[in-house]
Each structure stands twice: as structure tokens, then as C-alpha cells.
Amino acid sequence: MKFLQSLALLTALSVDVSASATESATESVTDYAAASESKSEDFTGKPDNDRHGYAGPIRNYYNRVLYPVLETWLPTMSMLGININDRRSLSGDPIGAMFQPTNIDETKHTRSYAASSYLPLAGKNLVVKTNTQIAKVNMVKRSATQYQAIGVTLPDGQIVKARKEVILSAGSIQSPGLLELSGIGQPAVVKAAGVMPVISLPGVGENYQDHIRMSNTYQLKDGVKSFDNLIYNNAGVNATGELQKWVDGERSLYEYTTAAYGFTNWDQLGLAPQMKNLARRLFGSSTNVIDAKKLQLLDNAKVPSVEYIHEANYIGINGYKGGNFFTLFSTVMHPFSRGSVHIDPKDPRGKPVIDAKYMGNEYDHRALVEAGRFARKIANTEPLRSLWKAETEPGEDVQTDEQWFAFAKKAMGIFYHPVGTCAMLPRRDGGVVDPELRVYGTTNLRVVDNSIIPIIPTGHIQTAAYGIAEVAAAKIIASA
């Protein structure tokens, strides 16, 4: 599964032992993570060759709605020499083209996620306070090097005491800010916001990473259906009719979710030498452990460098102007750019200051351009080529390097997969939490969300969040 690669990287980077011991620890934690991730899943689809969980709270199955344009995905990718890895890609070997399951509760055909699936299982001892912010975590010094979290303070001054632990799960955008409001982070950042520094951790809010992506969009020939009608004309007869089917429990096009994926390496795209050489030229002398690990991953043919997603609707930058479309997303899985997220010194409890630094180097920009070029190659390969009549973005007039680079700069987006701002790394390397997810310098303050992932995974991060939570729950219970 996608989470397995994340945990393997996490462990290898955070355990400060010999190479052989690190390999052993990584293997052990990966096995544990697989079990934890499976624990969150309840796969209700037909049996296949993949690894699934069957008793967890998150319902999961293969979508029963698939537009005809998506049925061309596997044969098209096969024509390009991309291996077909369908229904066996979720066990840590993702390279290839495939259809993947989605988190839908098939009993109601609604989304299955934490609020609808985990929360109802909680005991009466859980109290959820909505529309409530935390002003700070209250810290007490217990020794020369250790602080204890004794509770949290709300903006109105109310104090919630903690008998055992305090756990932050506000995500990569806000968990670092909560630490900074509590005096934990870069002293200069904390002081500028009028907060007394408690623990100096320079890594708080740093190492921000996300997947960067770009869209190639194509207008379909007359008579070829897409999802656009239900998105952009949702008051029309077709859309309202499909909505009524869904309300009545019948099979409906509104059940459609993303299903067609491709995870590729630079070798498959015929670009390995130039992309690896470019990365080494730019980052070969870097002393940062994240850069060093990403360079290693480029040499691993089992680790994807580019993800493709085939969507049966328009998702572009120029705006929908009518008609039926499909979109090919090109995603750079390991961009080298790293940004930051910090509290605003002018408004510490307001919106954070995000400096994402997307495409802040030549490799990321070139990678996005070459991925987009290959997406055009996919679109021009049969049987997909027979279904469309015009490339609308970037457009056939975009041919030269200069034109592609200009389009990439204009069209670059993200997938909202932020990670890394409270990284599990050795403290000397900018780490914020240790392998037990405890914030360095504290005895009982943990961070449990995707901000602990030091390197952005080669997959989407939703499943990683569930896996991290299951691992954390086991650790918390064991230490109670």
C-alpha cells in the first residue's frame, strides 16, 4: 500500500543506528504499518490480488461507475510500454497503470471517512468541541531538558487539563502553528509573535512539501460522454435525474470518483539519464538529509517519479466553456522544493504565513514539463486518441521548451497533500518528533498527523493519515 513506502522512509530517516539495523527496523515497522493500515479498511469489493483490510471502519471498494473514456486507460498505457499493475498495486509495488478502489460505503453509496466511520465508534468519554480553537498547549518544565504538557488553553481563557498526554492532530498547516503558539519552534519566529520561547526546535514549520501537478485537457468527440454535464449543468435534466437515482439508492453517475492511475519512473518515460543528472547537479552537494534521500529514490526503479491520473471531465486553468472533456493530470512525486509554514507575527492566531516555494528549482520545473509532454503522448496513443477532437490545454501550439516552461509556470497546481512541517527526523536534522511521535524536549506531547512525514510519499496521503493514526493509537495505549 502507499503508506508502506512512507513508513519505510520515515523509519530509515528517524532511527539513528547502523545501516543493517536501520534496514531491520524499517522492515519491522513496515510490516507493522501494513497491519495498522489494513486495520483501518473494510474492503467490500470482489476479491482480487491486492492487500486489503476487511474489518476496519473505512469502507472501500472499486467504483461501479466508469465512463467509457476511462476504459481506454489500460490498453493505451500498455501501447506505450507501461506495465499493467491492476488490482495488485496497493502492497508497496505501485509501478504501472491501474484502477484503484475508492472510499465509499456501498450500503449507502456515500463517502466513507474519519467523521462518518471512526467517530461513531468512539466512547462516551470523547467530547468534540466544534468551532473551537486552541490558544496554546500549557507546558511545565520538569528537568533541565524536558517539559511536560499539562493541558491546553482556549482563546476565552478556559483551561482543559491533561492527565496523561496532549496530542496535536491539526495537520501540516496548523500543527506547527500550535507548537509555535506554545513556545516551541524557532525562537525568532516565536518571539516575533509575542510568545515566550520554551523549546528551541528549528524544524517546526519547515520542510513543507506537496505534490505539484499540471493538467492536459482534451475535448471529446460528439457522443462521447463525460462527467462535465453533472458538474457544470447540475440543474439540467440529466444531472437532476442522476441525483434522484442516487437518492433512491439506484446506481447513479454521481457515484463516479477518480479511478484511473499510473505510477511511473523516469526510465519508463525514457528520461532517466537527463533527469537524474539534473538532480545530481543541483543537489549532489547538498548536506540536507531530505535531498540526499530523494536522490537515492531517483535511482530506485520501484519508486514512482511521476503519477498520471485520467479524469472523465474538465479540470484546467482556462475555465470550462461547454462540451465534454477528459483531463490527464501529471504529478511530480518527489519535488525537491521545500517551503515553510509559520504563525503570522502580526496575527499569531490568524491565518498562517505559507511560503510553499513550489518549483523553486530547475529540476521541479523540468520534471513538470516532461511529465506534461508524456501526457500529450498518452492522449495521442490509441485507443484513447480516437475519442477526442482537440487539445485545449496546453494546446497544440505549445511545442518548444520555452512554451512548455511558460505553460507549466502558469498551470502548476498542487494536490493538497502537505507534509513534513513537524517531521520525524533526528533532532540535529531538523526533526520535530521522535519515532514515538513525541515532540523533542517533551515527555507527553505528541503530533499525530501527516506533518510528521519527512519526505512526501509517492502516493496520496489520505491512507497514510489513517495508518499513522493506527500506529500512534497503539503506541499511546502501550505507554498508558
Coordinates of C-alpha atoms in Angstrom, one line a residue:
M1 CA 0.0 0.0 0.0
K2 CA 1.1 3.6 -0.5
F3 CA 1.6 4.1 3.3
L4 CA 4.2 1.3 3.4
Q5 CA 6.7 3.3 1.4
S6 CA 6.0 6.3 3.7
L7 CA 6.7 4.4 6.8
A8 CA 9.8 2.8 5.4
L9 CA 11.3 6.2 4.6
L10 CA 10.1 7.5 7.9
T11 CA 11.9 4.8 9.9
A12 CA 15.1 4.9 7.9
L13 CA 15.4 8.6 8.4
S14 CA 14.5 8.8 12.1
V15 CA 16.3 5.8 13.5
D16 CA 19.9 6.7 14.3
V17 CA 21.6 3.3 14.1
S18 CA 23.8 1.3 11.8
A19 CA 22.7 0.6 8.2
S20 CA 21.9 -3.0 8.9
A21 CA 20.0 -2.2 12.0
T22 CA 18.1 0.6 10.2
E23 CA 17.1 -1.9 7.4
S24 CA 15.9 -4.3 10.0
A25 CA 13.9 -1.6 11.9
T26 CA 12.4 -0.4 8.6
E27 CA 11.3 -3.9 7.7
S28 CA 9.8 -4.4 11.1
V29 CA 7.9 -1.1 11.1
T30 CA 6.8 -1.5 7.5
D31 CA 5.2 -4.9 8.4
Y32 CA 3.6 -3.2 11.5
A33 CA 2.4 -0.3 9.3
A34 CA 0.8 -2.7 6.8
A35 CA -1.2 -4.3 9.6
S36 CA -2.1 -0.9 11.0
E37 CA -3.2 0.4 7.6
S38 CA -5.2 -2.7 6.9
K39 CA -6.9 -2.3 10.3
S40 CA -8.5 0.9 9.1
E41 CA -10.0 -0.6 5.9
D42 CA -13.1 -2.6 5.3
F43 CA -12.8 -3.7 1.7
T44 CA -16.2 -4.7 0.3
G45 CA -15.3 -5.3 -3.3
K46 CA -14.8 -8.5 -5.2
P47 CA -11.7 -10.5 -4.1
D48 CA -8.5 -9.5 -6.1
N49 CA -4.7 -9.9 -5.8
D50 CA -4.2 -6.8 -3.7
R51 CA -3.7 -6.4 0.0
H52 CA -6.8 -5.2 1.9
G53 CA -8.3 -4.9 5.3
Y54 CA -11.7 -6.4 5.9
A55 CA -12.8 -5.3 9.4
G56 CA -11.9 -1.6 9.7
P57 CA -14.2 1.4 9.8
I58 CA -13.3 2.8 6.4
R59 CA -15.4 1.2 3.7
N60 CA -13.6 0.7 0.4
Y61 CA -14.4 -0.8 -3.0
Y62 CA -14.0 -0.5 -6.7
N63 CA -16.3 2.1 -8.1
R64 CA -19.2 0.6 -10.1
V65 CA -19.4 3.7 -12.3
L66 CA -16.8 4.0 -15.1
Y67 CA -17.1 6.3 -18.1
P68 CA -16.2 4.8 -21.5
V69 CA -13.4 7.2 -22.0
L70 CA -11.7 5.7 -18.9
E71 CA -12.0 2.2 -20.2
T72 CA -9.2 3.1 -22.7
W73 CA -6.8 3.8 -19.9
L74 CA -5.1 0.4 -19.5
P75 CA -4.8 -0.5 -23.3
T76 CA -3.5 3.0 -24.0
M77 CA -0.8 2.8 -21.4
S78 CA 0.1 -0.7 -22.5
M79 CA 0.6 0.5 -26.0
L80 CA 3.2 2.9 -24.6
G81 CA 5.1 0.1 -22.9
I82 CA 3.8 0.9 -19.4
N83 CA 3.2 -2.3 -17.4
I84 CA -0.4 -3.0 -16.2
N85 CA -0.5 -3.4 -12.5
D86 CA -4.2 -3.5 -12.0
R87 CA -5.7 -4.7 -8.7
R88 CA -2.3 -5.6 -7.2
S89 CA -0.7 -2.2 -6.8
L90 CA -1.5 -1.4 -3.1
S91 CA 1.0 -3.7 -1.4
G92 CA 4.1 -1.4 -1.8
D93 CA 4.8 -2.1 -5.5
P94 CA 2.9 0.7 -7.3
I95 CA 4.7 1.0 -10.6
G96 CA 2.4 0.7 -13.6
A97 CA -1.1 1.6 -14.7
M98 CA -4.2 0.5 -12.8
F99 CA -7.6 1.3 -11.4
Q100 CA -7.7 1.8 -7.7
P101 CA -10.6 1.4 -5.2
T102 CA -12.3 4.4 -3.5
N103 CA -13.6 5.0 0.0
I104 CA -17.3 4.6 -0.5
D105 CA -19.8 2.9 1.9
E106 CA -21.6 0.7 -0.6
T107 CA -24.6 0.3 1.7
K108 CA -25.4 4.0 1.2
H109 CA -23.1 5.0 -1.6
T110 CA -21.7 7.9 0.4
R111 CA -18.2 8.8 1.3
S112 CA -16.5 6.8 4.0
Y113 CA -14.1 8.9 6.0
A114 CA -13.0 9.6 9.6
A115 CA -16.1 11.6 10.6
S116 CA -18.6 9.1 9.3
S117 CA -16.6 5.9 10.1
Y118 CA -14.3 6.4 13.0
L119 CA -16.1 9.0 15.1
P120 CA -19.3 6.9 15.7
L121 CA -17.1 4.2 17.2
A122 CA -15.8 6.5 19.9
G123 CA -16.8 6.0 23.5
K124 CA -18.8 8.4 25.7
N125 CA -15.5 9.7 27.1
L126 CA -14.8 11.6 23.8
V127 CA -16.1 15.2 23.7
V128 CA -15.8 17.0 20.4
K129 CA -15.8 20.8 20.7
T130 CA -16.6 22.3 17.3
N131 CA -15.8 25.8 16.2
T132 CA -13.1 25.9 18.9
Q133 CA -9.5 26.9 18.6
I134 CA -6.6 26.2 20.9
A135 CA -4.7 29.2 22.1
K136 CA -1.7 27.2 23.3
V137 CA -0.5 24.0 24.9
N138 CA 0.4 24.6 28.5
M139 CA 3.9 23.5 29.3
V140 CA 5.7 23.0 32.6
K141 CA 9.4 22.5 33.0
R142 CA 10.2 19.1 34.7
S143 CA 14.0 19.0 34.2
A144 CA 16.8 20.8 32.6
T145 CA 15.9 19.4 29.2
Q146 CA 12.3 18.2 29.5
Y147 CA 8.9 19.9 29.6
Q148 CA 5.5 18.3 30.3
A149 CA 2.2 19.2 28.6
I150 CA -0.4 19.7 31.4
G151 CA -3.3 20.8 29.2
V152 CA -4.4 23.4 26.7
T153 CA -5.8 26.9 27.0
L154 CA -8.7 28.0 24.8
P155 CA -9.0 31.6 23.5
D156 CA -11.5 32.6 26.1
G157 CA -9.1 31.5 28.9
Q158 CA -10.7 28.2 29.7
I159 CA -8.2 25.5 30.6
V160 CA -8.6 21.9 29.7
K161 CA -6.3 19.8 31.9
A162 CA -4.4 16.7 30.6
R163 CA -3.8 13.8 33.0
K164 CA -1.8 11.7 30.5
E165 CA -0.9 13.3 27.2
V166 CA -1.7 16.1 24.8
I167 CA -2.0 15.1 21.1
L168 CA -1.9 17.6 18.2
S169 CA -3.6 16.5 15.0
A170 CA -4.2 19.7 13.2
G171 CA -2.3 18.8 10.0
S172 CA 0.7 20.1 8.2
I173 CA -0.7 23.6 8.0
Q174 CA -1.7 24.2 11.6
S175 CA 0.1 21.7 13.9
P176 CA 3.4 23.7 13.6
G177 CA 1.5 26.9 14.4
L178 CA 0.0 25.3 17.6
L179 CA 3.6 24.4 18.6
E180 CA 4.8 27.9 18.0
L181 CA 1.9 29.4 19.9
S182 CA 3.0 27.2 22.8
G183 CA 6.6 28.5 22.6
I184 CA 8.0 25.5 20.7
G185 CA 9.9 26.2 17.4
Q186 CA 12.4 28.8 16.1
P187 CA 13.0 31.3 18.9
A188 CA 13.0 34.2 16.4
V189 CA 9.6 33.2 15.0
V190 CA 8.1 32.6 18.4
K191 CA 9.4 35.9 19.9
A192 CA 8.2 37.9 16.9
A193 CA 4.7 36.7 17.6
G194 CA 5.0 37.9 21.2
V195 CA 5.3 34.3 22.6
M196 CA 7.9 33.3 25.2
P197 CA 10.2 30.6 23.8
V198 CA 10.1 27.3 25.7
I199 CA 11.8 24.7 23.5
S200 CA 14.1 25.6 20.6
L201 CA 13.2 23.4 17.6
P202 CA 14.3 25.0 14.3
G203 CA 12.4 22.3 12.3
V204 CA 9.0 23.4 13.4
G205 CA 7.1 24.7 10.3
E206 CA 10.0 24.0 7.9
N207 CA 10.3 21.2 5.3
Y208 CA 6.8 21.9 3.8
Q209 CA 6.3 19.7 0.7
D210 CA 3.4 18.9 -1.6
H211 CA 2.9 17.1 -4.9
I212 CA 3.0 19.6 -7.9
R213 CA 0.8 18.8 -10.9
M214 CA -0.4 20.1 -14.2
S215 CA -3.4 19.4 -16.5
N216 CA -3.6 18.5 -20.1
T217 CA -7.3 18.8 -21.2
Y218 CA -8.9 17.4 -24.3
Q219 CA -12.4 18.0 -25.8
L220 CA -14.1 14.7 -26.6
K221 CA -15.8 13.9 -29.9
D222 CA -19.6 14.3 -30.2
G223 CA -21.4 11.5 -28.5
V224 CA -18.6 10.6 -26.1
K225 CA -19.9 11.1 -22.6
S226 CA -18.1 12.7 -19.6
F227 CA -18.8 13.8 -16.1
D228 CA -18.9 17.5 -17.1
N229 CA -22.6 17.7 -17.5
L230 CA -23.2 16.8 -13.9
I231 CA -20.6 19.3 -12.7
Y232 CA -21.3 22.3 -14.8
N233 CA -25.0 21.8 -15.6
N234 CA -26.2 20.4 -12.3
A235 CA -29.7 21.8 -12.7
G236 CA -30.2 20.1 -16.0
V237 CA -32.4 17.1 -16.7
N238 CA -29.6 14.6 -16.8
A239 CA -28.0 15.9 -13.6
T240 CA -31.2 16.0 -11.6
G241 CA -32.3 12.6 -12.9
E242 CA -28.9 11.1 -11.8
L243 CA -29.3 12.8 -8.4
Q244 CA -32.7 11.3 -7.9
K245 CA -31.3 7.9 -8.7
W246 CA -28.7 8.3 -6.0
V247 CA -31.3 9.5 -3.5
D248 CA -33.4 6.4 -4.4
G249 CA -30.4 4.1 -3.8
E250 CA -30.1 3.3 -7.5
R251 CA -26.9 3.2 -9.5
S252 CA -26.1 6.8 -10.4
L253 CA -23.4 8.7 -12.3
Y254 CA -23.0 10.7 -9.1
E255 CA -21.1 7.8 -7.6
Y256 CA -18.2 8.5 -10.0
T257 CA -14.9 9.1 -8.4
T258 CA -11.3 9.1 -9.6
A259 CA -10.2 5.6 -10.5
A260 CA -7.6 5.5 -13.3
Y261 CA -4.0 6.0 -12.1
G262 CA -0.5 5.4 -13.4
F263 CA 2.7 5.5 -11.4
T264 CA 5.8 5.7 -13.5
N265 CA 9.5 6.1 -13.1
W266 CA 11.8 8.2 -15.4
D267 CA 13.1 5.0 -17.1
Q268 CA 9.6 4.2 -18.4
L269 CA 9.3 7.7 -19.8
G270 CA 12.7 7.5 -21.4
L271 CA 14.1 10.3 -19.4
A272 CA 16.1 8.7 -16.6
P273 CA 19.7 9.9 -17.5
Q274 CA 18.8 13.5 -18.1
M275 CA 16.5 13.8 -15.0
K276 CA 18.9 12.0 -12.7
N277 CA 21.9 14.1 -13.9
L278 CA 20.0 17.3 -13.5
A279 CA 19.0 16.4 -9.9
R280 CA 22.6 15.4 -9.0
R281 CA 24.0 18.6 -10.5
L282 CA 21.6 20.7 -8.4
F283 CA 21.5 18.7 -5.2
G284 CA 24.5 16.4 -5.2
S285 CA 26.5 18.5 -2.8
S286 CA 23.5 19.3 -0.5
T287 CA 24.0 18.3 3.1
N288 CA 20.3 18.1 3.7
V289 CA 19.1 14.6 4.5
I290 CA 15.9 15.0 2.6
D291 CA 17.7 16.0 -0.6
A292 CA 20.1 13.0 -0.1
K293 CA 17.2 10.6 0.3
K294 CA 15.3 11.9 -2.7
L295 CA 18.5 11.5 -4.9
Q296 CA 18.6 7.8 -3.7
L297 CA 14.9 7.4 -4.6
L298 CA 15.6 8.6 -8.1
D299 CA 17.8 5.5 -8.6
N300 CA 15.2 3.1 -7.3
A301 CA 13.1 1.8 -10.2
K302 CA 10.4 0.7 -7.8
V303 CA 9.7 4.3 -6.6
P304 CA 7.5 6.4 -8.9
S305 CA 8.7 9.8 -10.1
V306 CA 5.6 10.8 -12.0
E307 CA 1.9 10.0 -11.4
Y308 CA -0.8 10.2 -14.0
I309 CA -4.5 10.5 -13.3
H310 CA -7.1 10.1 -16.1
E311 CA -10.3 12.0 -15.3
A312 CA -13.5 12.0 -17.3
N313 CA -14.1 15.7 -17.0
Y314 CA -12.5 19.1 -17.5
I315 CA -10.1 20.3 -14.8
G316 CA -8.0 23.1 -16.3
I317 CA -7.0 26.7 -15.8
N318 CA -8.8 28.4 -18.7
G319 CA -12.3 27.7 -17.4
Y320 CA -15.0 25.3 -18.7
K321 CA -16.6 26.6 -21.9
G322 CA -19.0 23.8 -22.6
G323 CA -18.7 20.3 -24.1
N324 CA -17.3 17.0 -22.9
F325 CA -13.7 16.6 -21.8
F326 CA -11.1 14.4 -20.2
T327 CA -8.1 15.5 -18.3
L328 CA -4.7 14.0 -17.8
F329 CA -3.0 15.1 -14.6
S330 CA 0.8 14.9 -14.5
T331 CA 2.2 14.9 -11.0
V332 CA 5.8 15.2 -9.8
M333 CA 6.0 12.8 -6.9
H334 CA 9.3 13.9 -5.3
P335 CA 9.8 17.6 -6.0
F336 CA 12.9 19.0 -4.3
S337 CA 11.3 22.3 -3.3
R338 CA 10.7 22.7 0.4
G339 CA 8.8 25.6 1.9
S340 CA 7.6 26.7 5.3
V341 CA 4.5 27.4 7.4
H342 CA 4.7 29.7 10.4
I343 CA 2.4 31.8 12.5
D344 CA 2.0 35.4 11.4
P345 CA 3.8 37.7 13.8
K346 CA 1.1 40.4 13.1
D347 CA -1.8 38.0 13.8
P348 CA -0.4 34.9 15.5
R349 CA -3.9 33.2 15.9
G350 CA -5.0 34.1 12.4
K351 CA -4.1 32.5 9.1
P352 CA -0.5 31.2 8.9
V353 CA 2.2 32.5 6.6
I354 CA 2.8 29.9 4.0
D355 CA 5.9 30.1 1.7
A356 CA 5.5 27.0 -0.4
K357 CA 8.4 27.7 -2.8
Y358 CA 6.8 25.5 -5.4
M359 CA 9.0 24.9 -8.5
G360 CA 11.8 26.7 -6.7
N361 CA 14.5 24.8 -8.6
E362 CA 15.2 23.7 -12.2
Y363 CA 14.5 20.0 -11.5
D364 CA 10.9 20.6 -10.4
H365 CA 10.1 22.8 -13.3
R366 CA 11.7 20.5 -15.9
A367 CA 10.0 17.4 -14.3
L368 CA 6.6 19.0 -14.6
V369 CA 7.3 20.0 -18.3
E370 CA 8.5 16.5 -19.2
A371 CA 5.6 14.8 -17.4
G372 CA 3.2 17.0 -19.3
R373 CA 4.8 16.2 -22.6
F374 CA 4.4 12.5 -21.9
A375 CA 0.7 13.1 -21.0
R376 CA 0.3 14.5 -24.6
K377 CA 1.9 11.3 -25.8
I378 CA -0.6 9.3 -23.8
A379 CA -3.5 11.3 -25.3
N380 CA -2.2 10.7 -28.8
T381 CA -2.0 6.9 -28.4
E382 CA -4.8 4.6 -29.3
P383 CA -7.4 3.7 -28.3
L384 CA -7.6 7.0 -26.3
R385 CA -6.7 9.1 -29.4
S386 CA -9.9 8.1 -31.3
L387 CA -12.1 9.7 -28.7
W388 CA -11.1 13.3 -28.7
K389 CA -11.1 16.1 -31.3
A390 CA -9.0 18.9 -29.7
E391 CA -6.3 19.5 -27.1
T392 CA -7.4 22.6 -25.3
E393 CA -4.7 22.9 -22.7
P394 CA -1.9 23.5 -23.2
G395 CA -2.9 23.4 -26.9
E396 CA -1.1 22.1 -30.0
D397 CA 0.7 25.4 -30.5
V398 CA 2.7 24.7 -27.4
Q399 CA 5.7 22.8 -28.7
T400 CA 9.0 24.4 -27.7
D401 CA 10.8 24.2 -24.4
E402 CA 10.2 27.9 -23.8
Q403 CA 6.4 27.5 -24.5
W404 CA 6.1 24.4 -22.2
F405 CA 8.0 26.1 -19.4
A406 CA 5.8 29.1 -19.6
F407 CA 2.7 26.9 -19.6
A408 CA 3.9 24.9 -16.6
K409 CA 4.6 28.1 -14.6
K410 CA 1.1 29.3 -15.4
A411 CA -0.7 26.0 -15.0
M412 CA 1.1 24.4 -12.0
G413 CA -1.2 23.3 -9.2
I414 CA -1.0 21.1 -6.2
F415 CA -3.0 18.1 -4.9
Y416 CA -3.3 19.5 -1.3
H417 CA -1.0 16.8 0.1
P418 CA 1.0 18.9 2.5
V419 CA 3.5 17.0 4.7
G420 CA 6.7 17.5 6.6
T421 CA 6.3 20.5 8.9
C422 CA 6.7 18.5 12.1
A423 CA 9.0 15.9 10.6
M424 CA 10.0 12.7 12.3
L425 CA 13.7 13.1 11.9
P426 CA 16.7 13.2 14.2
R427 CA 16.7 16.5 16.1
R428 CA 20.0 17.5 14.6
D429 CA 18.5 17.2 11.1
G430 CA 15.6 19.4 11.8
G431 CA 13.3 16.8 13.3
V432 CA 10.4 17.8 15.5
V433 CA 9.1 14.4 16.7
D434 CA 10.9 11.2 17.6
P435 CA 9.9 7.7 16.5
E436 CA 7.3 7.6 19.3
L437 CA 5.8 10.8 17.8
R438 CA 6.7 12.8 20.9
V439 CA 7.9 16.4 20.4
Y440 CA 11.6 16.6 21.2
G441 CA 12.1 18.2 24.6
T442 CA 8.7 17.0 26.0
T443 CA 7.6 14.0 27.9
N444 CA 4.0 13.7 26.7
L445 CA 3.2 16.0 23.8
R446 CA 2.7 14.1 20.5
V447 CA 1.9 15.0 16.9
V448 CA -0.3 12.6 15.1
D449 CA -0.9 13.7 11.5
N450 CA 0.8 13.8 8.1
S451 CA 3.0 16.7 9.2
I452 CA 5.4 14.1 10.7
I453 CA 6.2 12.5 7.3
P454 CA 9.7 13.8 6.4
I455 CA 9.5 13.1 2.7
I456 CA 6.4 13.4 0.7
P457 CA 5.2 9.9 -0.2
T458 CA 5.0 8.5 -3.7
G459 CA 1.2 8.3 -3.4
H460 CA -1.7 10.2 -2.0
I461 CA -1.6 10.8 1.8
Q462 CA -5.2 10.0 3.0
T463 CA -4.4 6.4 3.7
A464 CA -1.1 7.5 5.3
A465 CA -3.1 9.5 7.8
Y466 CA -5.2 6.5 8.8
G467 CA -2.1 4.4 9.1
I468 CA -0.2 6.9 11.2
A469 CA -3.2 7.2 13.5
E470 CA -3.4 3.5 14.0
V471 CA 0.3 3.2 14.7
A472 CA 0.0 6.2 17.1
A473 CA -3.0 4.7 18.9
A474 CA -1.1 1.5 19.6
K475 CA 1.9 3.4 20.9
I476 CA -0.3 5.6 23.1
I477 CA -2.2 2.7 24.6
A478 CA 1.0 0.8 25.2
S479 CA 2.5 3.7 27.2
A480 CA -0.7 4.5 29.2

